[in-house]
């Protein structure tokens, strides 16, 4: 299998480790109703159609357990802290108790029939198995083995279970079950939805990366070279097939087999690329996160639009009532008009998003132009402030152009107020470290972290970053 040599960064801050960003809220630690809720033993089951029979859903159980562990780590009240841990253990123990053993590998079955509503060929009769579930369960067992509140025997049992879960991801010898294959070009895949024919599958991107987190956790916790090598191979695959995941200037594709644009998964892809940057230290994945942010930015961003005096064009588009993308409406242009402001002014915006076939627009949410959209233009109409930040680890390198080309750098307050502007130029290209990228007053910028420009933001269009083309 192909490996590019991605090495794991094992000293990440706690907040950057897998699943720390998805804690279970205290109000959700004991759900008793809904499609997913607990049985009398505290086990998280799937109740389709509001029925009374609960089924095992390994991804749901693993994610609930991992979320409870995230909350256990930050909770300070002892009784709550203990319950979060008990919930995580209940999921792990049920998974262990219902495992299928094939050689040294443990497999964790889904207990219900499933047919994907959109993706043809994804249809299973219970029991069935998923590489995404195997990887996430590997994370759950590994993380439990590190919890100091557990006894030494409990931790050892979870570490042993993790080893058996890892074994399921170490073979592409196609028997049953199977979840791993090497494609015809030599790239390793962890299949969220293994196909009926051995070695086939849906080639789902997010499911593979979530499974990779299990390899990361296990390699970090145990020093396993085998898990680290598998992670390297998987990261190499994601990097190689990035052009098929990305859908420029729109939401990314869910899987390689069907290539259906999946707007409900795009933000997962953004966050997954960020975490691959942290876990590998490679700027490759940071750059990919940046591009996904610009292709289909998270729509839950509002604030104040600053309008420069002069004439502006406003638009009405066919959208959902909230302004969000709707497949039935399609962002069709309904009408447009021009307005003129005699002086600089402002208006509130409830949404910033890409309009299909167009650029980034803001939805005006109050005043005379409520319900109209205006295109983002950093000098004429832009959202004040710093939004959609991506934190890099390690820092990336921006390169200022040579030839004495002037570049403006900005100190910016959180509300978008520019507190200082410096214009710099260099006879030869000059490097500086940056620790993050964000949309700052309507355009992508990088924040410098050392030297005379520490704390200043520089426009992405004015510099290059890590030898990649500028993201503008």
mmCIF file of N, CA and C in Angstrom, residues 218-309:
data_model
loop_
_atom_site.group_PDB
_atom_site.id
_atom_site.type_symbol
_atom_site.label_atom_id
_atom_site.label_comp_id
_atom_site.label_asym_id
_atom_site.label_seq_id
_atom_site.Cartn_x
_atom_site.Cartn_y
_atom_site.Cartn_z
ATOM 1 N N UNK A 218 -4.757 4.956 19.033
ATOM 2 C CA UNK A 218 -4.049 3.745 19.444
ATOM 3 C C UNK A 218 -2.534 3.916 19.302
ATOM 4 N N UNK A 219 -2.089 4.502 18.193
ATOM 5 C CA UNK A 219 -0.659 4.724 17.994
ATOM 6 C C UNK A 219 -0.102 5.683 19.034
ATOM 7 N N UNK A 220 -0.867 6.735 19.347
ATOM 8 C CA UNK A 220 -0.416 7.705 20.340
ATOM 9 C C UNK A 220 -0.321 7.068 21.722
ATOM 10 N N UNK A 221 -1.312 6.243 22.067
ATOM 11 C CA UNK A 221 -1.368 5.676 23.408
ATOM 12 C C UNK A 221 -0.387 4.527 23.609
ATOM 13 N N UNK A 222 -0.093 3.772 22.542
ATOM 14 C CA UNK A 222 0.689 2.543 22.700
ATOM 15 C C UNK A 222 2.040 2.570 22.001
ATOM 16 N N UNK A 223 2.232 3.537 21.099
ATOM 17 C CA UNK A 223 3.446 3.541 20.307
ATOM 18 C C UNK A 223 3.433 2.531 19.178
ATOM 19 N N UNK A 224 2.268 2.000 18.837
ATOM 20 C CA UNK A 224 2.157 0.957 17.819
ATOM 21 C C UNK A 224 2.622 1.457 16.452
ATOM 22 N N UNK A 225 3.683 0.846 15.930
ATOM 23 C CA UNK A 225 4.153 1.195 14.587
ATOM 24 C C UNK A 225 3.161 0.739 13.530
ATOM 25 N N UNK A 226 2.477 -0.383 13.791
ATOM 26 C CA UNK A 226 1.505 -0.895 12.828
ATOM 27 C C UNK A 226 0.352 0.090 12.649
ATOM 28 N N UNK A 227 -0.174 0.626 13.747
ATOM 29 C CA UNK A 227 -1.259 1.593 13.650
ATOM 30 C C UNK A 227 -0.781 2.877 12.977
ATOM 31 N N UNK A 228 0.444 3.308 13.297
ATOM 32 C CA UNK A 228 0.984 4.526 12.682
ATOM 33 C C UNK A 228 1.165 4.345 11.181
ATOM 34 N N UNK A 229 1.603 3.165 10.759
ATOM 35 C CA UNK A 229 1.775 2.915 9.329
ATOM 36 C C UNK A 229 0.428 2.883 8.606
ATOM 37 N N UNK A 230 -0.580 2.294 9.235
ATOM 38 C CA UNK A 230 -1.914 2.295 8.635
ATOM 39 C C UNK A 230 -2.448 3.717 8.517
ATOM 40 N N UNK A 231 -2.227 4.513 9.554
ATOM 41 C CA UNK A 231 -2.648 5.920 9.503
ATOM 42 C C UNK A 231 -1.943 6.635 8.352
ATOM 43 N N UNK A 232 -0.652 6.427 8.204
ATOM 44 C CA UNK A 232 0.112 7.038 7.116
ATOM 45 C C UNK A 232 -0.507 6.662 5.769
ATOM 46 N N UNK A 233 -0.823 5.381 5.595
ATOM 47 C CA UNK A 233 -1.413 4.937 4.331
ATOM 48 C C UNK A 233 -2.761 5.597 4.086
ATOM 49 N N UNK A 234 -3.561 5.712 5.147
ATOM 50 C CA UNK A 234 -4.880 6.351 5.001
ATOM 51 C C UNK A 234 -4.734 7.839 4.666
ATOM 52 N N UNK A 235 -3.836 8.533 5.356
ATOM 53 C CA UNK A 235 -3.611 9.953 5.066
ATOM 54 C C UNK A 235 -3.124 10.131 3.638
ATOM 55 N N UNK A 236 -2.304 9.217 3.176
ATOM 56 C CA UNK A 236 -1.817 9.259 1.795
ATOM 57 C C UNK A 236 -2.977 9.120 0.818
ATOM 58 N N UNK A 237 -3.927 8.249 1.142
ATOM 59 C CA UNK A 237 -5.112 8.070 0.296
ATOM 60 C C UNK A 237 -5.955 9.339 0.248
ATOM 61 N N UNK A 238 -6.207 9.939 1.401
ATOM 62 C CA UNK A 238 -7.022 11.160 1.435
ATOM 63 C C UNK A 238 -6.347 12.263 0.638
ATOM 64 N N UNK A 239 -5.021 12.387 0.775
ATOM 65 C CA UNK A 239 -4.300 13.408 0.013
ATOM 66 C C UNK A 239 -4.384 13.132 -1.489
ATOM 67 N N UNK A 240 -4.237 11.865 -1.882
ATOM 68 C CA UNK A 240 -4.276 11.516 -3.304
ATOM 69 C C UNK A 240 -5.644 11.779 -3.920
ATOM 70 N N UNK A 241 -6.707 11.469 -3.190
ATOM 71 C CA UNK A 241 -8.048 11.579 -3.762
ATOM 72 C C UNK A 241 -8.758 12.882 -3.384
ATOM 73 N N UNK A 242 -8.002 13.809 -2.808
ATOM 74 C CA UNK A 242 -8.554 15.125 -2.495
ATOM 75 C C UNK A 242 -9.269 15.766 -3.688
ATOM 76 N N UNK A 243 -8.723 15.716 -4.913
ATOM 77 C CA UNK A 243 -9.447 16.347 -6.032
ATOM 78 C C UNK A 243 -10.825 15.753 -6.289
ATOM 79 N N UNK A 244 -11.053 14.512 -5.859
ATOM 80 C CA UNK A 244 -12.377 13.918 -6.036
ATOM 81 C C UNK A 244 -13.304 14.241 -4.876
ATOM 82 N N UNK A 245 -12.745 14.547 -3.724
ATOM 83 C CA UNK A 245 -13.570 14.990 -2.589
ATOM 84 C C UNK A 245 -14.052 16.422 -2.812
ATOM 85 N N UNK A 246 -13.163 17.272 -3.288
ATOM 86 C CA UNK A 246 -13.493 18.690 -3.426
ATOM 87 C C UNK A 246 -14.418 18.933 -4.615
ATOM 88 N N UNK A 247 -15.305 19.895 -4.441
ATOM 89 C CA UNK A 247 -16.247 20.335 -5.472
ATOM 90 C C UNK A 247 -16.119 21.850 -5.530
ATOM 91 N N UNK A 248 -15.167 22.382 -6.320
ATOM 92 C CA UNK A 248 -14.817 23.803 -6.222
ATOM 93 C C UNK A 248 -16.021 24.745 -6.292
ATOM 94 N N UNK A 249 -16.031 25.677 -5.365
ATOM 95 C CA UNK A 249 -17.068 26.701 -5.246
ATOM 96 C C UNK A 249 -18.450 26.112 -4.973
ATOM 97 N N UNK A 250 -18.461 24.931 -4.337
ATOM 98 C CA UNK A 250 -19.720 24.354 -3.870
ATOM 99 C C UNK A 250 -19.395 23.337 -2.790
ATOM 100 N N UNK A 251 -20.407 22.654 -2.281
ATOM 101 C CA UNK A 251 -20.154 21.715 -1.194
ATOM 102 C C UNK A 251 -19.513 20.435 -1.725
ATOM 103 N N UNK A 252 -18.689 19.834 -0.909
ATOM 104 C CA UNK A 252 -17.858 18.704 -1.314
ATOM 105 C C UNK A 252 -18.693 17.430 -1.482
ATOM 106 N N UNK A 253 -18.044 16.421 -2.066
ATOM 107 C CA UNK A 253 -18.721 15.166 -2.349
ATOM 108 C C UNK A 253 -18.614 14.225 -1.156
ATOM 109 N N UNK A 254 -19.652 13.444 -0.960
ATOM 110 C CA UNK A 254 -19.731 12.529 0.185
ATOM 111 C C UNK A 254 -18.854 11.305 -0.004
ATOM 112 N N UNK A 255 -18.837 10.771 -1.225
ATOM 113 C CA UNK A 255 -18.097 9.549 -1.461
ATOM 114 C C UNK A 255 -17.578 9.533 -2.886
ATOM 115 N N UNK A 256 -16.636 8.636 -3.128
ATOM 116 C CA UNK A 256 -16.018 8.554 -4.442
ATOM 117 C C UNK A 256 -16.896 7.774 -5.433
ATOM 118 N N UNK A 257 -17.656 6.827 -4.937
ATOM 119 C CA UNK A 257 -18.451 5.981 -5.824
ATOM 120 C C UNK A 257 -19.588 6.748 -6.480
ATOM 121 N N UNK A 258 -20.330 7.552 -5.715
ATOM 122 C CA UNK A 258 -21.524 8.208 -6.238
ATOM 123 C C UNK A 258 -21.314 9.679 -6.575
ATOM 124 N N UNK A 259 -20.333 10.314 -5.950
ATOM 125 C CA UNK A 259 -20.020 11.724 -6.210
ATOM 126 C C UNK A 259 -21.270 12.598 -6.159
ATOM 127 N N UNK A 260 -21.975 12.467 -5.052
ATOM 128 C CA UNK A 260 -23.147 13.294 -4.783
ATOM 129 C C UNK A 260 -22.724 14.398 -3.822
ATOM 130 N N UNK A 261 -22.954 15.651 -4.215
ATOM 131 C CA UNK A 261 -22.602 16.774 -3.348
ATOM 132 C C UNK A 261 -23.455 16.706 -2.079
ATOM 133 N N UNK A 262 -22.810 16.770 -0.937
ATOM 134 C CA UNK A 262 -23.490 16.551 0.339
ATOM 135 C C UNK A 262 -23.283 17.753 1.248
ATOM 136 N N UNK A 263 -24.192 18.723 1.168
ATOM 137 C CA UNK A 263 -24.008 19.940 1.952
ATOM 138 C C UNK A 263 -24.111 19.686 3.447
ATOM 139 N N UNK A 264 -24.782 18.608 3.852
ATOM 140 C CA UNK A 264 -24.874 18.315 5.279
ATOM 141 C C UNK A 264 -23.569 17.746 5.834
ATOM 142 N N UNK A 265 -22.636 17.356 4.970
ATOM 143 C CA UNK A 265 -21.375 16.790 5.427
ATOM 144 C C UNK A 265 -20.179 17.706 5.166
ATOM 145 N N UNK A 266 -20.377 18.800 4.462
ATOM 146 C CA UNK A 266 -19.242 19.627 4.070
ATOM 147 C C UNK A 266 -18.483 20.161 5.284
ATOM 148 N N UNK A 267 -19.204 20.637 6.294
ATOM 149 C CA UNK A 267 -18.513 21.183 7.468
ATOM 150 C C UNK A 267 -17.762 20.090 8.231
ATOM 151 N N UNK A 268 -18.246 18.854 8.159
ATOM 152 C CA UNK A 268 -17.466 17.748 8.721
ATOM 153 C C UNK A 268 -16.134 17.634 7.980
ATOM 154 N N UNK A 269 -16.172 17.752 6.648
ATOM 155 C CA UNK A 269 -14.930 17.659 5.877
ATOM 156 C C UNK A 269 -13.964 18.776 6.250
ATOM 157 N N UNK A 270 -14.486 19.985 6.465
ATOM 158 C CA UNK A 270 -13.629 21.100 6.890
ATOM 159 C C UNK A 270 -12.919 20.742 8.190
ATOM 160 N N UNK A 271 -13.696 20.306 9.176
ATOM 161 C CA UNK A 271 -13.121 20.019 10.485
ATOM 162 C C UNK A 271 -12.177 18.817 10.428
ATOM 163 N N UNK A 272 -12.498 17.841 9.609
ATOM 164 C CA UNK A 272 -11.624 16.678 9.497
ATOM 165 C C UNK A 272 -10.278 17.051 8.884
ATOM 166 N N UNK A 273 -10.278 17.934 7.892
ATOM 167 C CA UNK A 273 -9.007 18.376 7.315
ATOM 168 C C UNK A 273 -8.185 19.153 8.343
ATOM 169 N N UNK A 274 -8.844 19.952 9.162
ATOM 170 C CA UNK A 274 -8.124 20.653 10.227
ATOM 171 C C UNK A 274 -7.459 19.652 11.170
ATOM 172 N N UNK A 275 -8.211 18.621 11.546
ATOM 173 C CA UNK A 275 -7.647 17.667 12.497
ATOM 174 C C UNK A 275 -6.525 16.842 11.862
ATOM 175 N N UNK A 276 -6.624 16.553 10.573
ATOM 176 C CA UNK A 276 -5.506 15.873 9.909
ATOM 177 C C UNK A 276 -4.265 16.755 9.893
ATOM 178 N N UNK A 277 -4.445 18.066 9.741
ATOM 179 C CA UNK A 277 -3.315 18.992 9.855
ATOM 180 C C UNK A 277 -2.678 18.890 11.236
ATOM 181 N N UNK A 278 -3.489 18.882 12.281
ATOM 182 C CA UNK A 278 -2.947 18.812 13.638
ATOM 183 C C UNK A 278 -2.262 17.475 13.887
ATOM 184 N N UNK A 279 -2.876 16.394 13.436
ATOM 185 C CA UNK A 279 -2.373 15.057 13.749
ATOM 186 C C UNK A 279 -1.105 14.710 12.972
ATOM 187 N N UNK A 280 -0.933 15.308 11.788
ATOM 188 C CA UNK A 280 0.252 15.026 10.976
ATOM 189 C C UNK A 280 1.262 16.161 10.968
ATOM 190 N N UNK A 281 0.823 17.372 11.322
ATOM 191 C CA UNK A 281 1.691 18.539 11.211
ATOM 192 C C UNK A 281 1.906 18.984 9.780
ATOM 193 N N UNK A 282 1.168 18.405 8.831
ATOM 194 C CA UNK A 282 1.370 18.719 7.421
ATOM 195 C C UNK A 282 0.527 19.913 6.986
ATOM 196 N N UNK A 283 1.150 20.899 6.323
ATOM 197 C CA UNK A 283 0.360 22.021 5.804
ATOM 198 C C UNK A 283 -0.561 21.615 4.664
ATOM 199 N N UNK A 284 -0.341 20.422 4.078
ATOM 200 C CA UNK A 284 -1.208 19.965 2.995
ATOM 201 C C UNK A 284 -2.673 20.007 3.427
ATOM 202 N N UNK A 285 -2.937 19.460 4.617
ATOM 203 C CA UNK A 285 -4.322 19.354 5.065
ATOM 204 C C UNK A 285 -4.867 20.698 5.544
ATOM 205 N N UNK A 286 -3.998 21.572 6.060
ATOM 206 C CA UNK A 286 -4.434 22.923 6.404
ATOM 207 C C UNK A 286 -4.894 23.666 5.162
ATOM 208 N N UNK A 287 -4.133 23.528 4.080
ATOM 209 C CA UNK A 287 -4.504 24.179 2.830
ATOM 210 C C UNK A 287 -5.840 23.653 2.322
ATOM 211 N N UNK A 288 -6.068 22.357 2.480
ATOM 212 C CA UNK A 288 -7.331 21.778 2.013
ATOM 213 C C UNK A 288 -8.507 22.282 2.853
ATOM 214 N N UNK A 289 -8.297 22.432 4.148
ATOM 215 C CA UNK A 289 -9.345 23.009 4.988
ATOM 216 C C UNK A 289 -9.676 24.426 4.535
ATOM 217 N N UNK A 290 -8.644 25.216 4.233
ATOM 218 C CA UNK A 290 -8.867 26.585 3.770
ATOM 219 C C UNK A 290 -9.721 26.610 2.508
ATOM 220 N N UNK A 291 -9.430 25.731 1.588
ATOM 221 C CA UNK A 291 -10.154 25.727 0.315
ATOM 222 C C UNK A 291 -11.609 25.319 0.508
ATOM 223 N N UNK A 292 -11.839 24.357 1.415
ATOM 224 C CA UNK A 292 -13.219 23.958 1.692
ATOM 225 C C UNK A 292 -13.997 25.082 2.366
ATOM 226 N N UNK A 293 -13.342 25.826 3.254
ATOM 227 C CA UNK A 293 -14.008 26.969 3.887
ATOM 228 C C UNK A 293 -14.472 27.965 2.836
ATOM 229 N N UNK A 294 -13.647 28.210 1.829
ATOM 230 C CA UNK A 294 -14.012 29.172 0.794
ATOM 231 C C UNK A 294 -15.032 28.606 -0.192
ATOM 232 N N UNK A 295 -14.961 27.298 -0.454
ATOM 233 C CA UNK A 295 -15.914 26.690 -1.385
ATOM 234 C C UNK A 295 -17.343 26.789 -0.866
ATOM 235 N N UNK A 296 -17.529 26.436 0.397
ATOM 236 C CA UNK A 296 -18.879 26.379 0.982
ATOM 237 C C UNK A 296 -18.745 26.759 2.449
ATOM 238 N N UNK A 297 -18.665 28.050 2.755
ATOM 239 C CA UNK A 297 -18.448 28.465 4.145
ATOM 240 C C UNK A 297 -19.642 28.114 5.023
ATOM 241 N N UNK A 298 -19.380 27.881 6.295
ATOM 242 C CA UNK A 298 -20.458 27.637 7.246
ATOM 243 C C UNK A 298 -21.419 28.817 7.229
ATOM 244 N N UNK A 299 -22.714 28.509 7.122
ATOM 245 C CA UNK A 299 -23.704 29.569 6.931
ATOM 246 C C UNK A 299 -24.130 30.237 8.231
ATOM 247 N N UNK A 300 -23.780 29.667 9.370
ATOM 248 C CA UNK A 300 -24.245 30.222 10.640
ATOM 249 C C UNK A 300 -23.431 31.402 11.102
ATOM 250 N N UNK A 301 -23.169 32.322 10.223
ATOM 251 C CA UNK A 301 -22.353 33.503 10.533
ATOM 252 C C UNK A 301 -23.151 34.751 10.192
ATOM 253 N N UNK A 302 -23.312 35.618 11.146
ATOM 254 C CA UNK A 302 -23.986 36.888 10.912
ATOM 255 C C UNK A 302 -23.211 38.015 11.558
ATOM 256 N N UNK A 303 -23.785 39.194 11.524
ATOM 257 C CA UNK A 303 -23.112 40.345 12.106
ATOM 258 C C UNK A 303 -23.551 41.620 11.442
ATOM 259 N N UNK A 304 -22.603 42.505 11.241
ATOM 260 C CA UNK A 304 -22.900 43.819 10.673
ATOM 261 C C UNK A 304 -22.175 43.989 9.352
ATOM 262 N N UNK A 305 -22.947 44.352 8.325
ATOM 263 C CA UNK A 305 -22.357 44.642 7.019
ATOM 264 C C UNK A 305 -21.982 46.113 6.978
ATOM 265 N N UNK A 306 -20.750 46.390 6.616
ATOM 266 C CA UNK A 306 -20.313 47.768 6.393
ATOM 267 C C UNK A 306 -20.463 48.081 4.909
ATOM 268 N N UNK A 307 -21.254 49.111 4.597
ATOM 269 C CA UNK A 307 -21.431 49.554 3.217
ATOM 270 C C UNK A 307 -20.639 50.837 2.996
ATOM 271 N N UNK A 308 -19.824 50.851 1.951
ATOM 272 C CA UNK A 308 -19.164 52.080 1.537
ATOM 273 C C UNK A 308 -20.168 52.952 0.786
ATOM 274 N N UNK A 309 -20.040 54.250 0.882
ATOM 275 C CA UNK A 309 -20.941 55.134 0.151
ATOM 276 C C UNK A 309 -20.860 54.850 -1.347
#
